[in-house]
Amino acid sequence: MMNMETVLFYLFAAIAVLSALLVVANPFSRNPVTSAMFLVLTMASLAGLFVLLHAFFLAAAQILVYAGAVMVLFLFVIMLLDLKAEERRRIHFTGVAAGIVSVGTILAIFLTRLGASSVSGPKDPVLEGQTRDLGRLLFEGYLLPLEIVGVLLLVAMVGVVLLSKKELK
Amino acid sequence: MNIGLEHYLIVSALLFSLGLLGVITRRNLLIIYMSLELMLNSANLALVAFSRFNNQLDGQVMVFFIMTVAAAEVAVGLALIVAIFRRRQTTHVEDLTSLKL
């Protein structure tokens, strides 16, 4: 008899991996919009996995930032650029085969090392990713990185405004 | 059977490999970019799992920063893609070979 958490883990993990596969290699459609939609599904199921890991704030942020902001930006750009010609491109099978072989090797290395190591933590972890604890740690232990990230966002914003100008004067 | 750290790490490794596969095999800049996002997210999942099973909240702060940097990176990258498209009318990497000798 499996408990609820196990069932939910396998459900979310299966959805995440399957829709990630459909982002990368969709046999039915090579339209970027389809890929973007499956990426939204991956992000949402990752948020579900975060909830199972008791990282509640990060689950909310994952939905808000990725499924909300980032993917809307992606869809906006895909709709803005008219990409009709992309679907007629033929696939280079040698490149795809080389990619599958190399990535399969890397995955095999990952999994064998994971099997050989003893990474398993405590059987009943107690950490709770409450927003209060996370905020306290963020503003007490990580204040300088937080400020630097704020500056980074400002720099990115200025850069984007500069890049989207028609011509640079 | 309880779900342990290694289950989450396996899912993370699978997602990372799929993202890497997308970056290597797909030729559309936008889909390469989505695969990059997938790789960042798999790293996030591994960090949250390590954080939970090592009883340290610092991993979640790291994920918070990664999300912020990813958002900034997506904004800049998509602006670059739009600029490239405006100039060359394509987002296909095989058409963008002006650096090739």
mmCIF file of C-alpha atoms in Angstrom:
data_model
loop_
_atom_site.group_PDB
_atom_site.id
_atom_site.type_symbol
_atom_site.label_atom_id
_atom_site.label_comp_id
_atom_site.label_asym_id
_atom_site.label_seq_id
_atom_site.Cartn_x
_atom_site.Cartn_y
_atom_site.Cartn_z
ATOM 1 C CA MET A 1 0.000 0.000 0.000
ATOM 2 C CA MET A 2 1.538 3.249 -1.118
ATOM 3 C CA ASN A 3 0.809 6.406 0.775
ATOM 4 C CA MET A 4 -0.407 9.636 -0.763
ATOM 5 C CA GLU A 5 3.001 11.286 -0.935
ATOM 6 C CA THR A 6 4.520 8.454 -2.917
ATOM 7 C CA VAL A 7 1.632 8.425 -5.376
ATOM 8 C CA LEU A 8 1.877 12.186 -5.835
ATOM 9 C CA PHE A 9 5.652 12.009 -6.278
ATOM 10 C CA TYR A 10 5.384 9.452 -9.064
ATOM 11 C CA LEU A 11 2.519 11.377 -10.676
ATOM 12 C CA PHE A 12 4.371 14.700 -10.714
ATOM 13 C CA ALA A 13 7.679 13.118 -11.717
ATOM 14 C CA ALA A 14 6.041 11.272 -14.627
ATOM 15 C CA ILE A 15 4.277 14.418 -15.831
ATOM 16 C CA ALA A 16 7.482 16.449 -15.541
ATOM 17 C CA VAL A 17 9.665 13.979 -17.439
ATOM 18 C CA LEU A 18 7.065 13.202 -20.118
ATOM 19 C CA SER A 19 6.282 16.814 -20.861
ATOM 20 C CA ALA A 20 10.005 17.669 -20.843
ATOM 21 C CA LEU A 21 10.424 14.966 -23.468
ATOM 22 C CA LEU A 22 7.617 16.544 -25.480
ATOM 23 C CA VAL A 23 9.287 19.956 -25.189
ATOM 24 C CA VAL A 24 12.457 18.609 -26.761
ATOM 25 C CA ALA A 25 11.200 15.961 -29.177
ATOM 26 C CA ASN A 26 7.524 16.163 -30.025
ATOM 27 C CA PRO A 27 6.700 13.620 -32.746
ATOM 28 C CA PHE A 28 3.437 15.344 -33.679
ATOM 29 C CA SER A 29 4.367 18.981 -33.925
ATOM 30 C CA ARG A 30 7.548 20.996 -34.220
ATOM 31 C CA ASN A 31 5.770 24.222 -33.487
ATOM 32 C CA PRO A 32 7.543 26.229 -30.730
ATOM 33 C CA VAL A 33 4.157 27.089 -29.199
ATOM 34 C CA THR A 34 3.543 23.396 -28.441
ATOM 35 C CA SER A 35 6.964 23.157 -26.821
ATOM 36 C CA ALA A 36 6.236 26.239 -24.721
ATOM 37 C CA MET A 37 2.929 24.770 -23.541
ATOM 38 C CA PHE A 38 4.581 21.517 -22.488
ATOM 39 C CA LEU A 39 7.296 23.529 -20.733
ATOM 40 C CA VAL A 40 4.538 25.234 -18.707
ATOM 41 C CA LEU A 41 3.306 21.762 -17.741
ATOM 42 C CA THR A 42 6.841 20.777 -16.669
ATOM 43 C CA MET A 43 7.168 23.920 -14.539
ATOM 44 C CA ALA A 44 3.809 23.285 -12.882
ATOM 45 C CA SER A 45 4.639 19.696 -12.004
ATOM 46 C CA LEU A 46 8.043 20.838 -10.679
ATOM 47 C CA ALA A 47 6.113 23.197 -8.421
ATOM 48 C CA GLY A 48 4.152 20.150 -7.252
ATOM 49 C CA LEU A 49 7.434 18.386 -6.456
ATOM 50 C CA PHE A 50 8.551 21.475 -4.510
ATOM 51 C CA VAL A 51 5.378 21.234 -2.432
ATOM 52 C CA LEU A 52 6.171 17.578 -1.724
ATOM 53 C CA LEU A 53 9.607 18.766 -0.546
ATOM 54 C CA HIS A 54 7.869 21.260 1.780
ATOM 55 C CA ALA A 55 9.318 24.248 -0.111
ATOM 56 C CA PHE A 56 6.028 26.114 -0.236
ATOM 57 C CA PHE A 57 7.340 29.568 -1.011
ATOM 58 C CA LEU A 58 9.481 28.265 -3.865
ATOM 59 C CA ALA A 59 6.511 26.361 -5.289
ATOM 60 C CA ALA A 60 4.501 29.584 -5.388
ATOM 61 C CA ALA A 61 7.447 31.469 -6.856
ATOM 62 C CA GLN A 62 7.949 28.740 -9.450
ATOM 63 C CA ILE A 63 4.367 29.140 -10.655
ATOM 64 C CA LEU A 64 4.487 32.930 -10.559
ATOM 65 C CA VAL A 65 7.913 33.465 -12.098
ATOM 66 C CA TYR A 66 8.226 30.578 -14.550
ATOM 67 C CA ALA A 67 4.724 29.535 -15.533
ATOM 68 C CA GLY A 68 3.580 33.147 -15.261
ATOM 69 C CA ALA A 69 6.213 35.638 -16.300
ATOM 70 C CA VAL A 70 8.872 33.682 -18.169
ATOM 71 C CA MET A 71 6.579 31.517 -20.269
ATOM 72 C CA VAL A 72 4.305 34.429 -21.140
ATOM 73 C CA LEU A 73 7.415 36.251 -22.342
ATOM 74 C CA PHE A 74 8.381 33.195 -24.408
ATOM 75 C CA LEU A 75 4.917 32.916 -25.949
ATOM 76 C CA PHE A 76 4.882 36.622 -26.643
ATOM 77 C CA VAL A 77 8.176 36.410 -28.542
ATOM 78 C CA ILE A 78 7.077 33.262 -30.431
ATOM 79 C CA MET A 79 3.896 34.991 -31.528
ATOM 80 C CA LEU A 80 5.829 38.150 -32.397
ATOM 81 C CA LEU A 81 8.253 36.323 -34.670
ATOM 82 C CA ASP A 82 6.370 34.584 -37.418
ATOM 83 C CA LEU A 83 8.036 31.181 -37.547
ATOM 84 C CA LYS A 84 6.195 29.391 -40.329
ATOM 85 C CA ALA A 85 9.327 28.287 -42.167
ATOM 86 C CA GLU A 86 10.716 26.422 -39.174
ATOM 87 C CA GLU A 87 8.376 23.484 -39.497
ATOM 88 C CA ARG A 88 9.505 22.590 -42.981
ATOM 89 C CA ARG A 89 13.150 22.137 -42.011
ATOM 90 C CA ARG A 90 14.438 18.633 -42.300
ATOM 91 C CA ILE A 91 16.166 17.026 -39.351
ATOM 92 C CA HIS A 92 19.834 16.057 -39.516
ATOM 93 C CA PHE A 93 19.737 12.494 -38.316
ATOM 94 C CA THR A 94 23.490 12.192 -37.730
ATOM 95 C CA GLY A 95 23.370 15.184 -35.384
ATOM 96 C CA VAL A 96 20.358 13.810 -33.537
ATOM 97 C CA ALA A 97 21.994 10.386 -33.193
ATOM 98 C CA ALA A 98 25.225 11.917 -31.898
ATOM 99 C CA GLY A 99 23.235 14.003 -29.419
ATOM 100 C CA ILE A 100 21.275 11.012 -28.152
ATOM 101 C CA VAL A 101 24.439 8.931 -27.735
ATOM 102 C CA SER A 102 26.365 11.642 -25.883
ATOM 103 C CA VAL A 103 23.469 12.657 -23.638
ATOM 104 C CA GLY A 104 22.692 8.994 -22.952
ATOM 105 C CA THR A 105 26.298 8.496 -21.871
ATOM 106 C CA ILE A 106 26.136 11.498 -19.557
ATOM 107 C CA LEU A 107 22.858 10.245 -18.072
ATOM 108 C CA ALA A 108 24.360 6.772 -17.584
ATOM 109 C CA ILE A 109 27.310 8.344 -15.743
ATOM 110 C CA PHE A 110 24.899 10.342 -13.548
ATOM 111 C CA LEU A 111 22.807 7.323 -12.657
ATOM 112 C CA THR A 112 25.670 4.900 -12.030
ATOM 113 C CA ARG A 113 27.436 7.397 -9.780
ATOM 114 C CA LEU A 114 24.157 8.037 -7.986
ATOM 115 C CA GLY A 115 23.689 4.308 -7.467
ATOM 116 C CA ALA A 116 27.262 3.864 -6.243
ATOM 117 C CA SER A 117 27.211 6.759 -3.781
ATOM 118 C CA SER A 118 25.381 6.823 -0.484
ATOM 119 C CA VAL A 119 23.566 10.137 -0.769
ATOM 120 C CA SER A 120 20.408 9.130 1.029
ATOM 121 C CA GLY A 121 19.611 11.589 3.779
ATOM 122 C CA PRO A 122 17.527 11.033 6.896
ATOM 123 C CA LYS A 123 14.447 8.908 6.400
ATOM 124 C CA ASP A 124 12.086 11.479 7.864
ATOM 125 C CA PRO A 125 13.395 14.970 7.042
ATOM 126 C CA VAL A 126 12.127 17.745 9.272
ATOM 127 C CA LEU A 127 13.033 20.871 7.291
ATOM 128 C CA GLU A 128 10.111 23.134 6.503
ATOM 129 C CA GLY A 129 10.539 25.776 3.817
ATOM 130 C CA GLN A 130 8.204 28.239 5.457
ATOM 131 C CA THR A 131 8.163 31.709 3.980
ATOM 132 C CA ARG A 132 9.061 33.250 7.334
ATOM 133 C CA ASP A 133 12.215 31.169 7.798
ATOM 134 C CA LEU A 134 13.263 31.644 4.198
ATOM 135 C CA GLY A 135 12.736 35.415 4.383
ATOM 136 C CA ARG A 136 14.656 35.638 7.636
ATOM 137 C CA LEU A 137 17.595 33.725 6.166
ATOM 138 C CA LEU A 138 17.427 35.781 2.983
ATOM 139 C CA PHE A 139 17.574 39.127 4.768
ATOM 140 C CA GLU A 140 19.983 38.117 7.533
ATOM 141 C CA GLY A 141 22.479 35.735 5.993
ATOM 142 C CA TYR A 142 22.194 36.643 2.317
ATOM 143 C CA LEU A 143 21.624 40.392 2.349
ATOM 144 C CA LEU A 144 24.549 41.328 0.102
ATOM 145 C CA PRO A 145 23.749 38.692 -2.581
ATOM 146 C CA LEU A 146 20.144 39.868 -2.509
ATOM 147 C CA GLU A 147 21.214 43.447 -3.197
ATOM 148 C CA ILE A 148 23.551 42.285 -5.962
ATOM 149 C CA VAL A 149 20.705 40.333 -7.565
ATOM 150 C CA GLY A 150 18.612 43.501 -7.437
ATOM 151 C CA VAL A 151 21.361 45.387 -9.274
ATOM 152 C CA LEU A 152 21.558 42.501 -11.767
ATOM 153 C CA LEU A 153 17.854 42.839 -12.520
ATOM 154 C CA LEU A 154 18.306 46.564 -13.078
ATOM 155 C CA VAL A 155 21.241 45.950 -15.425
ATOM 156 C CA ALA A 156 19.237 43.325 -17.319
ATOM 157 C CA MET A 157 16.342 45.742 -17.674
ATOM 158 C CA VAL A 158 18.566 48.515 -19.024
ATOM 159 C CA GLY A 159 20.198 46.037 -21.398
ATOM 160 C CA VAL A 160 16.855 44.824 -22.716
ATOM 161 C CA VAL A 161 15.664 48.378 -23.331
ATOM 162 C CA LEU A 162 18.893 49.105 -25.181
ATOM 163 C CA LEU A 163 18.697 45.893 -27.229
ATOM 164 C CA SER A 164 15.134 46.456 -28.336
ATOM 165 C CA LYS A 165 15.771 49.911 -29.756
ATOM 166 C CA LYS A 166 15.364 50.111 -33.488
ATOM 167 C CA GLU A 167 18.747 51.705 -34.096
ATOM 168 C CA LEU A 168 21.412 52.752 -31.642
ATOM 169 C CA LYS A 169 22.231 56.425 -31.684
ATOM 170 C CA MET B 1 8.311 2.600 0.392
ATOM 171 C CA ASN B 2 9.321 6.137 1.188
ATOM 172 C CA ILE B 3 10.500 8.670 -1.334
ATOM 173 C CA GLY B 4 14.132 9.501 -0.614
ATOM 174 C CA LEU B 5 16.711 11.927 -1.873
ATOM 175 C CA GLU B 6 17.809 9.617 -4.674
ATOM 176 C CA HIS B 7 14.331 9.603 -6.260
ATOM 177 C CA TYR B 8 14.400 13.350 -6.626
ATOM 178 C CA LEU B 9 17.975 13.255 -7.930
ATOM 179 C CA ILE B 10 17.004 10.718 -10.591
ATOM 180 C CA VAL B 11 14.151 12.944 -11.766
ATOM 181 C CA SER B 12 16.548 15.880 -11.769
ATOM 182 C CA ALA B 13 19.135 13.967 -13.812
ATOM 183 C CA LEU B 14 16.461 12.921 -16.329
ATOM 184 C CA LEU B 15 15.224 16.492 -16.740
ATOM 185 C CA PHE B 16 18.786 17.788 -17.105
ATOM 186 C CA SER B 17 19.566 15.199 -19.768
ATOM 187 C CA LEU B 18 16.420 16.062 -21.704
ATOM 188 C CA GLY B 19 17.354 19.741 -21.577
ATOM 189 C CA LEU B 20 20.869 18.984 -22.760
ATOM 190 C CA LEU B 21 19.459 16.822 -25.547
ATOM 191 C CA GLY B 22 17.306 19.734 -26.636
ATOM 192 C CA VAL B 23 20.245 22.130 -26.656
ATOM 193 C CA ILE B 24 22.335 19.713 -28.717
ATOM 194 C CA THR B 25 19.788 18.427 -31.212
ATOM 195 C CA ARG B 26 17.260 21.199 -31.800
ATOM 196 C CA ARG B 27 18.154 23.933 -34.277
ATOM 197 C CA ASN B 28 15.587 26.568 -33.343
ATOM 198 C CA LEU B 29 16.960 29.282 -31.045
ATOM 199 C CA LEU B 30 13.716 29.549 -29.082
ATOM 200 C CA ILE B 31 13.561 25.829 -28.366
ATOM 201 C CA ILE B 32 17.252 25.801 -27.419
ATOM 202 C CA TYR B 33 16.386 28.551 -24.977
ATOM 203 C CA MET B 34 13.481 26.582 -23.516
ATOM 204 C CA SER B 35 15.789 23.597 -23.064
ATOM 205 C CA LEU B 36 18.212 25.848 -21.158
ATOM 206 C CA GLU B 37 15.348 26.771 -18.847
ATOM 207 C CA LEU B 38 14.653 23.074 -18.381
ATOM 208 C CA MET B 39 18.269 22.482 -17.313
ATOM 209 C CA LEU B 40 18.119 25.362 -14.814
ATOM 210 C CA ASN B 41 14.912 23.936 -13.381
ATOM 211 C CA SER B 42 16.386 20.481 -12.953
ATOM 212 C CA ALA B 43 19.249 22.033 -10.986
ATOM 213 C CA ASN B 44 16.637 23.819 -8.869
ATOM 214 C CA LEU B 45 14.909 20.538 -8.117
ATOM 215 C CA ALA B 46 18.195 18.938 -7.042
ATOM 216 C CA LEU B 47 18.992 21.921 -4.807
ATOM 217 C CA VAL B 48 15.599 21.864 -3.101
ATOM 218 C CA ALA B 49 15.876 18.106 -2.549
ATOM 219 C CA PHE B 50 19.375 18.445 -1.050
ATOM 220 C CA SER B 51 18.127 21.302 1.097
ATOM 221 C CA ARG B 52 15.261 19.236 2.463
ATOM 222 C CA PHE B 53 17.230 16.083 3.123
ATOM 223 C CA ASN B 54 20.253 17.844 4.639
ATOM 224 C CA ASN B 55 18.066 20.001 6.876
ATOM 225 C CA GLN B 56 19.606 23.255 5.614
ATOM 226 C CA LEU B 57 17.538 26.110 4.257
ATOM 227 C CA ASP B 58 20.449 27.619 2.275
ATOM 228 C CA GLY B 59 19.681 25.473 -0.771
ATOM 229 C CA GLN B 60 16.286 27.122 -1.090
ATOM 230 C CA VAL B 61 17.863 30.583 -0.942
ATOM 231 C CA MET B 62 20.135 29.436 -3.760
ATOM 232 C CA VAL B 63 17.078 28.366 -5.787
ATOM 233 C CA PHE B 64 15.554 31.769 -5.156
ATOM 234 C CA PHE B 65 18.650 33.441 -6.625
ATOM 235 C CA ILE B 66 18.733 31.032 -9.572
ATOM 236 C CA MET B 67 15.109 31.910 -10.377
ATOM 237 C CA THR B 68 15.951 35.618 -10.335
ATOM 238 C CA VAL B 69 19.002 35.198 -12.536
ATOM 239 C CA ALA B 70 17.028 32.963 -14.913
ATOM 240 C CA ALA B 71 14.334 35.614 -15.243
ATOM 241 C CA ALA B 72 16.954 38.262 -16.065
ATOM 242 C CA GLU B 73 18.655 35.870 -18.485
ATOM 243 C CA VAL B 74 15.391 35.096 -20.281
ATOM 244 C CA ALA B 75 14.623 38.803 -20.693
ATOM 245 C CA VAL B 76 18.045 39.572 -22.167
ATOM 246 C CA GLY B 77 18.145 36.423 -24.299
ATOM 247 C CA LEU B 78 14.723 36.957 -25.814
ATOM 248 C CA ALA B 79 15.613 40.574 -26.565
ATOM 249 C CA LEU B 80 18.724 39.286 -28.355
ATOM 250 C CA ILE B 81 16.639 36.761 -30.316
ATOM 251 C CA VAL B 82 14.199 39.482 -31.349
ATOM 252 C CA ALA B 83 17.117 41.691 -32.413
ATOM 253 C CA ILE B 84 18.630 38.837 -34.453
ATOM 254 C CA PHE B 85 15.263 38.120 -36.068
ATOM 255 C CA ARG B 86 14.787 41.757 -36.935
ATOM 256 C CA ARG B 87 18.135 41.835 -38.700
ATOM 257 C CA ARG B 88 18.285 38.364 -40.302
ATOM 258 C CA GLN B 89 14.621 37.213 -40.493
ATOM 259 C CA THR B 90 15.471 33.833 -38.954
ATOM 260 C CA THR B 91 15.896 32.110 -35.602
ATOM 261 C CA HIS B 92 17.456 29.001 -37.056
ATOM 262 C CA VAL B 93 21.015 28.460 -35.857
ATOM 263 C CA GLU B 94 22.211 27.112 -39.202
ATOM 264 C CA ASP B 95 21.385 30.427 -40.839
ATOM 265 C CA LEU B 96 23.442 32.338 -38.297
ATOM 266 C CA THR B 97 26.956 31.407 -39.341
ATOM 267 C CA SER B 98 28.592 34.757 -39.975
ATOM 268 C CA LEU B 99 31.293 33.954 -37.407
ATOM 269 C CA LYS B 100 32.237 30.822 -39.347
ATOM 270 C CA LEU B 101 35.394 31.020 -41.434
#
